Short mmCIF file of C-alpha atoms (C1' of nucleotides) in Angstrom, two decimals:
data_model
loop_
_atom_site.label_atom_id
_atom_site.label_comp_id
_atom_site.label_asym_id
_atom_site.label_seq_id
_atom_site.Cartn_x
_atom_site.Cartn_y
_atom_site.Cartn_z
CA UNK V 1 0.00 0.00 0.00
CA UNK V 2 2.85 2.40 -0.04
CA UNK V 3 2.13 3.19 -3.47
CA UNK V 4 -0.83 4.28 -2.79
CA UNK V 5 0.37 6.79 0.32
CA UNK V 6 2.78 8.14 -2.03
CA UNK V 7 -0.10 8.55 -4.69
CA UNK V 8 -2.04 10.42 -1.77
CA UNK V 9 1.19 12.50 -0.73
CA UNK V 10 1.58 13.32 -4.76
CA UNK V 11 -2.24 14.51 -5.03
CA UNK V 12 -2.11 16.27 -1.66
CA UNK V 13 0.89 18.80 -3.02
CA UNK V 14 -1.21 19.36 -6.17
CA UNK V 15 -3.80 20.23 -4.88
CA UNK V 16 -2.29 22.53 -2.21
CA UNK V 17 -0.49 23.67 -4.79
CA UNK V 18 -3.70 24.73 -6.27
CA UNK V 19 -4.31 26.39 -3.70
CA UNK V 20 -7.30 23.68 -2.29
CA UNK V 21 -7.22 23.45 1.53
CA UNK V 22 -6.09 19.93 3.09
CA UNK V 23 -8.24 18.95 5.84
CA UNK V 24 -8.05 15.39 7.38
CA UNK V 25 -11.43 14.86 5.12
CA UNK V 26 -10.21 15.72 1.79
CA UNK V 27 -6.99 13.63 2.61
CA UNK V 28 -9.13 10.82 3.99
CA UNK V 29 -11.16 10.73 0.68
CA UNK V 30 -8.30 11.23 -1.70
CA UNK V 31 -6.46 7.84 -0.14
CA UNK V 32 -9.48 6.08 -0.70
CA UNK V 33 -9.97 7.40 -4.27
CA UNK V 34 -6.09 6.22 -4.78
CA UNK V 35 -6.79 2.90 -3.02
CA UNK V 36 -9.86 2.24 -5.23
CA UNK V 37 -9.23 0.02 -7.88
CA UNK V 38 -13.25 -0.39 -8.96
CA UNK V 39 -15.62 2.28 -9.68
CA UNK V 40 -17.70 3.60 -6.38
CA UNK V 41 -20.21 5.70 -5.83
CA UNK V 42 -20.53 8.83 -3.90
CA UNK V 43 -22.52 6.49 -0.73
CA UNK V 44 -19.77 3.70 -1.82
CA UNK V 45 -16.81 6.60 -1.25
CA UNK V 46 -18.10 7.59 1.75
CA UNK V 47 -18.64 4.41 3.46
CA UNK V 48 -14.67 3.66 2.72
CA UNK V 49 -14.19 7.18 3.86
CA UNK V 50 -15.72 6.73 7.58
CA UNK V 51 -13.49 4.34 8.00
CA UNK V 52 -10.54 6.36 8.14
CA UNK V 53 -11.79 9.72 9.06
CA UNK V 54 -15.09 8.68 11.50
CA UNK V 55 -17.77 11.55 11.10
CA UNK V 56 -17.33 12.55 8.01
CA UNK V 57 -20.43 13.43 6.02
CA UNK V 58 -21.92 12.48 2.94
CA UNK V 59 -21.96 16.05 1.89
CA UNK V 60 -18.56 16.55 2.10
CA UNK V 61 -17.59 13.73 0.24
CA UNK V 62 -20.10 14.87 -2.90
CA UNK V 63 -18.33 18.34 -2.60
CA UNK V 64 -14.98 17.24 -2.68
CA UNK V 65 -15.88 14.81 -5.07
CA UNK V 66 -17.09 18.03 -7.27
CA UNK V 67 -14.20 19.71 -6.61
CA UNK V 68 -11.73 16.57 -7.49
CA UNK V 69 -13.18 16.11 -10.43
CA UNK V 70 -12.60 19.83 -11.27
CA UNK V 71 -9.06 19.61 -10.47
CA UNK V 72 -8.70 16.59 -12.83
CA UNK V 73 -7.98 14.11 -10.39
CA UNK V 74 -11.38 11.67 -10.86
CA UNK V 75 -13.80 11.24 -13.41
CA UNK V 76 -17.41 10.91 -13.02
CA UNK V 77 -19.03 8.20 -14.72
CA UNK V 78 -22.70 7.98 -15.51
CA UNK V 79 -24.21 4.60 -16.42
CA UNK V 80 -27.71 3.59 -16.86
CA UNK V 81 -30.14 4.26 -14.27
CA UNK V 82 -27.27 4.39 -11.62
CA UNK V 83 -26.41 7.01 -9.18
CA UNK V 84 -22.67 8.46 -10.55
CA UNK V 85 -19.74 6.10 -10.08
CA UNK V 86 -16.10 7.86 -9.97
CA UNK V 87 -12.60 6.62 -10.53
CA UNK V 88 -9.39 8.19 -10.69
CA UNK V 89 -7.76 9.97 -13.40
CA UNK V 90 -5.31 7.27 -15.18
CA UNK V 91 -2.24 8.21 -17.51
CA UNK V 92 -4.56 6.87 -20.11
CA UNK V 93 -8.27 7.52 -21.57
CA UNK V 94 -10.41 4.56 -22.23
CA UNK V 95 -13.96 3.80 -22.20
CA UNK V 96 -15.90 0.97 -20.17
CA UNK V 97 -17.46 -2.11 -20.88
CA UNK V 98 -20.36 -3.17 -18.07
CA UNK V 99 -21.62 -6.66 -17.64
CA UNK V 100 -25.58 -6.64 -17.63
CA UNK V 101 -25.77 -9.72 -15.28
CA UNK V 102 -23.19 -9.02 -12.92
CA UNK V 103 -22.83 -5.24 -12.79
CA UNK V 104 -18.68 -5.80 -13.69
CA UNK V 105 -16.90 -2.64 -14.98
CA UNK V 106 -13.85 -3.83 -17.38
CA UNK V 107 -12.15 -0.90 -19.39
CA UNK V 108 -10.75 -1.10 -22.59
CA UNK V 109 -9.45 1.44 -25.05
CA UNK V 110 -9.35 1.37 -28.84
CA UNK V 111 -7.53 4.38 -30.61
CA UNK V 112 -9.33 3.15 -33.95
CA UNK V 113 -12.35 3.95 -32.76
CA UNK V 114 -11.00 7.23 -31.06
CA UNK V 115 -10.14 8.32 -35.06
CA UNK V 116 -13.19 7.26 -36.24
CA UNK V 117 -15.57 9.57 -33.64
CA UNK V 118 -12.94 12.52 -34.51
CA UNK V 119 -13.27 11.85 -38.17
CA UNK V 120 -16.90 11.46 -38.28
CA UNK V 121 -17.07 14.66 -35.82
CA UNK V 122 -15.11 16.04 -38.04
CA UNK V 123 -16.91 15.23 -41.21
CA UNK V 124 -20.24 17.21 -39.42
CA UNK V 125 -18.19 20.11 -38.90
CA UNK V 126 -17.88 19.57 -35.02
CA UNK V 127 -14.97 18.77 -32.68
CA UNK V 128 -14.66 16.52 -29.63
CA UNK V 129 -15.04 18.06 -26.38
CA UNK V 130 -15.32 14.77 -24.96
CA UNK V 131 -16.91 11.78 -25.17
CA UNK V 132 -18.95 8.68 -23.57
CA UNK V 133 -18.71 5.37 -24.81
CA UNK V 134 -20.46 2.61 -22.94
CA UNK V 135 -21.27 -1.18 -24.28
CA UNK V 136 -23.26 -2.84 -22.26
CA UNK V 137 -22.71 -6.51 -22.73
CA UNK V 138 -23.20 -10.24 -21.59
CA UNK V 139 -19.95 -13.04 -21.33
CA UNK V 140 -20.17 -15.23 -24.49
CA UNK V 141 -21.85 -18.62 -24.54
CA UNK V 142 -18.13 -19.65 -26.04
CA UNK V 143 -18.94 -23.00 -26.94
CA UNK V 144 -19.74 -24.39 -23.78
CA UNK E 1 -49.07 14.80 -41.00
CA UNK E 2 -50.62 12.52 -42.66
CA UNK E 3 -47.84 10.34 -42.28
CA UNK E 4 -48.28 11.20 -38.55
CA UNK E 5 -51.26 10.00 -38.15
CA UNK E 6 -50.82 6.59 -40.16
CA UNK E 7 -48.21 5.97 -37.39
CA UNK E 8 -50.16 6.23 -34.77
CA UNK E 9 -52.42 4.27 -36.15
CA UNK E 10 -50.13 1.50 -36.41
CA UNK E 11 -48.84 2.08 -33.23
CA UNK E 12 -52.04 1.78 -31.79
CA UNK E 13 -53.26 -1.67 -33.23
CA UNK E 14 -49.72 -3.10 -32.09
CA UNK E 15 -50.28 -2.07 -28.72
CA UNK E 16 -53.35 -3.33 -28.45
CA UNK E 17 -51.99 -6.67 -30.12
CA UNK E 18 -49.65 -6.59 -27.44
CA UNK E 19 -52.73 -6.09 -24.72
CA UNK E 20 -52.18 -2.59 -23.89
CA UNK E 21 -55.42 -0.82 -23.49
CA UNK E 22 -55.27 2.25 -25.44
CA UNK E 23 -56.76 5.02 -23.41
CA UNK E 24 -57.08 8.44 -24.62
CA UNK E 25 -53.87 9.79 -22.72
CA UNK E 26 -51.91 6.76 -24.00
CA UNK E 27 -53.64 8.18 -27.94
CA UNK E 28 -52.46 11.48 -27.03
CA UNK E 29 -48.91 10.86 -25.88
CA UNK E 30 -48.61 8.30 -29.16
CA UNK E 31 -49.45 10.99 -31.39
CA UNK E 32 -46.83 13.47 -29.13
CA UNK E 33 -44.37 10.89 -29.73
CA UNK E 34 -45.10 9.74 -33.09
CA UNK E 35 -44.48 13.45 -34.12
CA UNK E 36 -41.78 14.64 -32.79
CA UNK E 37 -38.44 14.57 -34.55
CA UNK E 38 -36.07 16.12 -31.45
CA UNK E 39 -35.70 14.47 -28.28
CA UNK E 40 -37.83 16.17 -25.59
CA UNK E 41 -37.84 15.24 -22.08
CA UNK E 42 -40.75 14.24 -19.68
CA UNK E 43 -41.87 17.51 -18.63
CA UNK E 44 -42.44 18.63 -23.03
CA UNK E 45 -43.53 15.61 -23.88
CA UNK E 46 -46.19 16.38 -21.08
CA UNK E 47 -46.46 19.88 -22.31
CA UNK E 48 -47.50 18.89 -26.11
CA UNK E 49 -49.81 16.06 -24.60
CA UNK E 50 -51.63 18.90 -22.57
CA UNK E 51 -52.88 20.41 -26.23
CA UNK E 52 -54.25 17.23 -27.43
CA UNK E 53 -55.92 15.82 -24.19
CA UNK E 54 -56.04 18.48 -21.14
CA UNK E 55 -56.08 16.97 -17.56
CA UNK E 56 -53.68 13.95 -18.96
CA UNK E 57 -51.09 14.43 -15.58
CA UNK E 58 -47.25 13.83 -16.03
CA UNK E 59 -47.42 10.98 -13.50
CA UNK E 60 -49.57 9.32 -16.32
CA UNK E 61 -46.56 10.28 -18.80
CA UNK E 62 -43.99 8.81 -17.06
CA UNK E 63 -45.96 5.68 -16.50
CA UNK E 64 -46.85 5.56 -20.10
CA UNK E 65 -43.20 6.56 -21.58
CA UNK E 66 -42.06 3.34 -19.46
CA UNK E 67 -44.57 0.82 -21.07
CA UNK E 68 -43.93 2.56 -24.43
CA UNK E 69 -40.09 1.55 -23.79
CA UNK E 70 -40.85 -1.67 -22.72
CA UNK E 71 -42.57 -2.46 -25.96
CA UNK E 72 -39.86 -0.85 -27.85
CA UNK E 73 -41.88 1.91 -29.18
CA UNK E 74 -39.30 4.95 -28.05
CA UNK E 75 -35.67 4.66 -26.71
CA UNK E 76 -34.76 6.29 -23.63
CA UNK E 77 -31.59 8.22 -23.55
CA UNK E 78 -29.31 9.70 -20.45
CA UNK E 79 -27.27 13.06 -21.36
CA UNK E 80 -25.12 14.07 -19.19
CA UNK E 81 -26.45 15.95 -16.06
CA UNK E 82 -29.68 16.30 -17.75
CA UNK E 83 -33.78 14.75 -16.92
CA UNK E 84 -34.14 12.05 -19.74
CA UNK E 85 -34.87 12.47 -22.73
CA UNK E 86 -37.04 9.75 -25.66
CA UNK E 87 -36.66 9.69 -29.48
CA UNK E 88 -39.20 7.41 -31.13
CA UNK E 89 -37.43 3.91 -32.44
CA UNK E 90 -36.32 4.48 -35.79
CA UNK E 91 -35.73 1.75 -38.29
CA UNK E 92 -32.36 2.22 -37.83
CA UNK E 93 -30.01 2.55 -34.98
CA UNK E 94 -27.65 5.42 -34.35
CA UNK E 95 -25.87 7.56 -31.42
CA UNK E 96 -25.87 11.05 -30.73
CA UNK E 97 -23.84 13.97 -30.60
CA UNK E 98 -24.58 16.65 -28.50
CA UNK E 99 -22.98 20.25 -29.56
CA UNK E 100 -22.11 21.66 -25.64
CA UNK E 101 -22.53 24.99 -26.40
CA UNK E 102 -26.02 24.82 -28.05
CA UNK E 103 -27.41 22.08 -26.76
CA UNK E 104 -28.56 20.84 -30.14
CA UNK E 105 -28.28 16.74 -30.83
CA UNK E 106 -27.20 15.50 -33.63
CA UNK E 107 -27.83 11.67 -34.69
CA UNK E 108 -25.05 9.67 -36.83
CA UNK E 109 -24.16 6.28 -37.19
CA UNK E 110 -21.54 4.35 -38.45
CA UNK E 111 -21.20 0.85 -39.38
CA UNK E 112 -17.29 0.78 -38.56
CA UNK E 113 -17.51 2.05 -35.41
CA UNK E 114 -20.43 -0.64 -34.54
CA UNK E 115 -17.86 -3.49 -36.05
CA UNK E 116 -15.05 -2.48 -34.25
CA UNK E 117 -17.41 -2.68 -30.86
CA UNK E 118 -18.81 -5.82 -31.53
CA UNK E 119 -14.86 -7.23 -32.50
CA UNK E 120 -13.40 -5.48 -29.22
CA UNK E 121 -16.01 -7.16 -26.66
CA UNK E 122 -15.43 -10.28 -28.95
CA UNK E 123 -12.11 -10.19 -27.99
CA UNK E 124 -12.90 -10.13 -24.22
CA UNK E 125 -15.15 -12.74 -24.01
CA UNK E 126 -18.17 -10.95 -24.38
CA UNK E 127 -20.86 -10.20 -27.22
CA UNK E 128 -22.86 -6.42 -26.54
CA UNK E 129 -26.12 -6.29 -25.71
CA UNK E 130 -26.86 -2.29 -26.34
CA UNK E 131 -24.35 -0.01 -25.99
CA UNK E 132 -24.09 4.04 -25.60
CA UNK E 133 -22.34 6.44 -27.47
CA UNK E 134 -22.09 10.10 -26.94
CA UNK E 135 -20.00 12.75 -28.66
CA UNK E 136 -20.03 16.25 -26.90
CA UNK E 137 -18.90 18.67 -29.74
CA UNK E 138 -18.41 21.85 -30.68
CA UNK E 139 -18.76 23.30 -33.99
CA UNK E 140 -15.78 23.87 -35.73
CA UNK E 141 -13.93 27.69 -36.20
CA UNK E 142 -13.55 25.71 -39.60
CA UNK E 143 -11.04 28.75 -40.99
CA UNK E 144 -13.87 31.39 -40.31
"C1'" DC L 1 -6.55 35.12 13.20
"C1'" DT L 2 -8.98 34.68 8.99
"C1'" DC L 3 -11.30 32.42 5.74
"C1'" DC L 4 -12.65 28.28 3.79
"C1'" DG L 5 -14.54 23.78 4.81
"C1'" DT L 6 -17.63 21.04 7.50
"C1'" DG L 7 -21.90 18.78 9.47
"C1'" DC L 8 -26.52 19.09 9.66
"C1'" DA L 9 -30.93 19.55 7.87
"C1'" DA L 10 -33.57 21.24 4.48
"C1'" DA L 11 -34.11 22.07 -0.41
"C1'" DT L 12 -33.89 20.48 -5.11
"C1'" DA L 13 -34.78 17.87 -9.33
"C1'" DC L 14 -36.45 14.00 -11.41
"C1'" DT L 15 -39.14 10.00 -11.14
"C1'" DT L 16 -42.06 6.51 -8.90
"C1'" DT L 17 -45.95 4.97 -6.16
"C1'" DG L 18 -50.38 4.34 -3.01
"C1'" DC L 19 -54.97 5.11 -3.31
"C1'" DA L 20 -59.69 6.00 -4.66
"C1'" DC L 21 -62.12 6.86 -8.81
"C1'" DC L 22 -62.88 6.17 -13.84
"C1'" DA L 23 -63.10 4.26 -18.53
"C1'" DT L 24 -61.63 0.76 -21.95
"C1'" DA L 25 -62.34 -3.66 -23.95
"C1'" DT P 1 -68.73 -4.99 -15.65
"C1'" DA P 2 -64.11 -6.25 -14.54
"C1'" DT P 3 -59.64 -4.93 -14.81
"C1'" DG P 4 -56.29 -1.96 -15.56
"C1'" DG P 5 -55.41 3.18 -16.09
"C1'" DT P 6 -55.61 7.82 -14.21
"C1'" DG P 7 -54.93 12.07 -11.26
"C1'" DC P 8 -53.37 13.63 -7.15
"C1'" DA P 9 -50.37 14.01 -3.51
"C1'" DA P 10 -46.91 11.99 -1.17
"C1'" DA P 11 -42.73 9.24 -1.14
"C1'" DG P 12 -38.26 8.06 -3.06
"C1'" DT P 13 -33.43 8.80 -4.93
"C1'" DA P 14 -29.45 11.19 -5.81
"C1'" DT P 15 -27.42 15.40 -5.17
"C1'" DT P 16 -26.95 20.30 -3.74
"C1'" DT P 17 -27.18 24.16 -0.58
"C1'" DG P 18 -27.84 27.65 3.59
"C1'" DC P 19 -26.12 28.35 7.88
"C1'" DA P 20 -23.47 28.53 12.08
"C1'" DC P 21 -19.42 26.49 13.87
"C1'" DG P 22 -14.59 24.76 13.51
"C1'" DG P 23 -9.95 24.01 11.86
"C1'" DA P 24 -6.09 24.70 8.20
"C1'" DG P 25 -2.74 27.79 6.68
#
DNA sequence: CTCCGTGCAAATACTTTGCACCATA
DNA sequence: TATGGTGCAAAGTATTTGCACGGAG
């Protein structure tokens, strides 16, 4: 886990450095966001949260949550008919892939289809500002 | 609106097929839906059932856009940070794009981008069962 | 010591639901 | 006429916000 306190320790002098307070909350919430290697939600956050800083409220962890996501350090997902999930900002961009019967979250990443949404974009006269790409699929009978 | 009012029509008699009991609200929000070619929300598609059958209530609407989806009749779709919005079900499938700044959607489809989803969950084990794709654009300075 | 952040409770926005009455098939 | 649908108001979720107090810098 000392990857993951020196993940914290990196975040926690960004974000000073941008001039966001440090309170035993917001460092309490950012090691859990480091630690988390699935996609929680805000309740989800919170309840790992408690556990290292007792007392801390629900609100607090949606407004830092907000303001993490400003800073660029998580990324709010929205799936179907769920209540937001976050995860942290990785090195890389990629999209996700959830499992209809079991509610799994795998990522994956495809730069040909990144050029094709630019291109077609593109090809309408538009840029990307961002994007959301979400399959929603079921593990393969695969012959047995 | 002729054409609007053929639909209907044959929305109606596969409902009923189906054993929905066509009521007047249900006529009224068919029509609504039938002709509309954006995507409106709840709360319009209430608002342009009001001038065809006053009283209908938007309790009734959201019960009725849930059976509609159920029997495949309109699509919901989730934008980001916004009430959800329905599109009738074309013949055809696409995704949207969404220009940020107006607000305007934009529907596109392409046939590569659908084969490289289907060969990417392939390759994980998995076939797709509906998938989501959003591009938030912005028009293009395009040398102006 | 001064703000900014926090906890709490209440407000918000969207959507669903319990219930008594009504209308379709 | 027997269900199943409707309107209304109230409840339910997920999230945000006003306010007085407290702690980080």
């Amino acid at each position: 886990m000392a990857a993951i306190d020196q993940r914290t320790e990196e975040l926690t002098q960004a974000l000073r450095t941008a001039g966001v307070r440090i309170t035993r909350q917001r460092k309490a919430l950012l090691e859990v966001v480091a630690g988390a290697e699935d996609h929680p939600d805000a309740v989800e956050l919170h309840r790992r949260a408690v556990e290292k800083m007792p007392g801390i409220s629900l609100s607090t962890v949606y407004r830092t949550l907000t303001e993490l996501e400003a800073q660029g350090v998580i990324q709010r997902l929205q799936f179907e008919g769920e209540a937001a999930r976050f995860e942290h900002t990785e090195t890389d961009h990629h999209d996700h892939m959830i499992d209809v019967e079991t509610g799994e979250v795998v990522e994956f990443r495809s730069e040909r289809i990144e050029a094709l949404q630019a291109e077609i974009a593109a090809a309408m006269g538009y840029e990307i500002v961002r994007h959301r790409l979400e399959l929603y699929v079921r593990r393969k009978p695969s012959g047995g």
